[in-house]
């Protein structure tokens, strides 16, 4: 019974998070992360140190936004 209550609460949070669109848009954020990681894989990525640092910072910011949502999603799926 407790597992069902937790799953129900998590589903409710996920649905409410969808209201905020862009901020909690995990698929879009993951797409952005993949693009930044692709940029970082370029052999010339570090040629412009200032631009590279901005990309690294943005990547860290996006990962920090997405991580809690992905953790919650995984916990819900594990129930």
Tab-separated table of C-alpha atoms in Angstrom:
chain	number	residue	atom	x	y	z
A	1	UNK	CA	0.000	0.000	0.000
A	2	UNK	CA	2.818	2.406	0.863
A	3	UNK	CA	4.528	1.727	-2.483
A	4	UNK	CA	1.302	2.579	-4.303
A	5	UNK	CA	0.983	5.820	-2.338
A	6	UNK	CA	4.573	6.776	-3.131
A	7	UNK	CA	4.071	5.956	-6.813
A	8	UNK	CA	0.871	7.986	-6.871
A	9	UNK	CA	2.592	10.942	-5.224
A	10	UNK	CA	5.524	10.732	-7.641
A	11	UNK	CA	3.165	10.552	-10.630
A	12	UNK	CA	1.358	13.607	-9.324
A	13	UNK	CA	4.640	15.509	-8.978
A	14	UNK	CA	5.649	14.551	-12.510
A	15	UNK	CA	2.310	15.760	-13.874
A	16	UNK	CA	2.524	19.035	-11.960
A	17	UNK	CA	6.127	19.529	-13.105
A	18	UNK	CA	4.866	19.385	-16.690
A	19	UNK	CA	2.950	22.604	-16.035
A	20	UNK	CA	6.256	24.453	-15.927
A	21	UNK	CA	7.161	23.381	-19.455
A	22	UNK	CA	10.591	24.683	-20.363
A	23	UNK	CA	12.080	24.583	-16.884
A	24	UNK	CA	11.242	20.928	-16.284
A	25	UNK	CA	11.333	19.808	-19.910
A	26	UNK	CA	13.680	16.899	-19.289
A	27	UNK	CA	13.723	15.576	-22.878
A	28	UNK	CA	14.661	19.039	-24.164
A	29	UNK	CA	17.297	19.444	-21.456
A	30	UNK	CA	18.766	16.030	-22.330
A	31	UNK	CA	18.885	17.051	-25.979
A	32	UNK	CA	20.723	20.253	-24.986
A	33	UNK	CA	23.147	18.196	-22.887
A	34	UNK	CA	23.870	15.901	-25.838
A	35	UNK	CA	24.580	18.904	-28.085
A	36	UNK	CA	26.991	20.401	-25.569
A	37	UNK	CA	28.731	17.057	-25.087
A	38	UNK	CA	29.092	16.812	-28.853
A	39	UNK	CA	30.704	20.261	-28.934
A	40	UNK	CA	33.105	19.192	-26.206
A	41	UNK	CA	34.139	16.140	-28.227
A	42	UNK	CA	35.483	18.395	-30.966
A	43	UNK	CA	39.286	18.390	-31.215
A	44	UNK	CA	39.234	22.200	-31.340
A	45	UNK	CA	36.934	22.642	-28.361
A	46	UNK	CA	39.597	24.089	-26.049
A	47	UNK	CA	41.062	26.434	-28.680
A	48	UNK	CA	38.847	29.213	-27.307
A	49	UNK	CA	39.207	28.858	-23.541
A	50	UNK	CA	36.557	31.443	-22.698
A	51	UNK	CA	33.923	29.861	-24.931
A	52	UNK	CA	34.871	26.390	-23.708
A	53	UNK	CA	34.403	27.408	-20.078
A	54	UNK	CA	30.947	28.777	-20.881
A	55	UNK	CA	29.964	25.468	-22.496
A	56	UNK	CA	31.309	23.490	-19.530
A	57	UNK	CA	29.388	25.722	-17.124
A	58	UNK	CA	26.160	25.406	-19.094
A	59	UNK	CA	26.579	21.636	-19.261
A	60	UNK	CA	27.006	21.440	-15.485
A	61	UNK	CA	23.948	23.656	-14.952
A	62	UNK	CA	21.786	21.492	-17.214
A	63	UNK	CA	22.977	18.264	-15.619
A	64	UNK	CA	22.126	19.675	-12.187
A	65	UNK	CA	18.623	20.563	-13.385
A	66	UNK	CA	17.959	17.176	-14.952
A	67	UNK	CA	19.514	14.882	-12.319
A	68	UNK	CA	16.797	15.188	-9.630
A	69	UNK	CA	14.014	14.618	-12.149
A	70	UNK	CA	15.773	11.557	-13.587
A	71	UNK	CA	16.353	10.188	-10.070
A	72	UNK	CA	12.675	10.573	-9.247
A	73	UNK	CA	11.675	8.963	-12.530
A	74	UNK	CA	13.988	5.998	-11.859
A	75	UNK	CA	12.601	5.544	-8.338
A	76	UNK	CA	9.050	5.571	-9.671
A	77	UNK	CA	9.919	3.010	-12.330
A	78	UNK	CA	11.589	0.805	-9.723
A	79	UNK	CA	8.381	0.575	-7.675
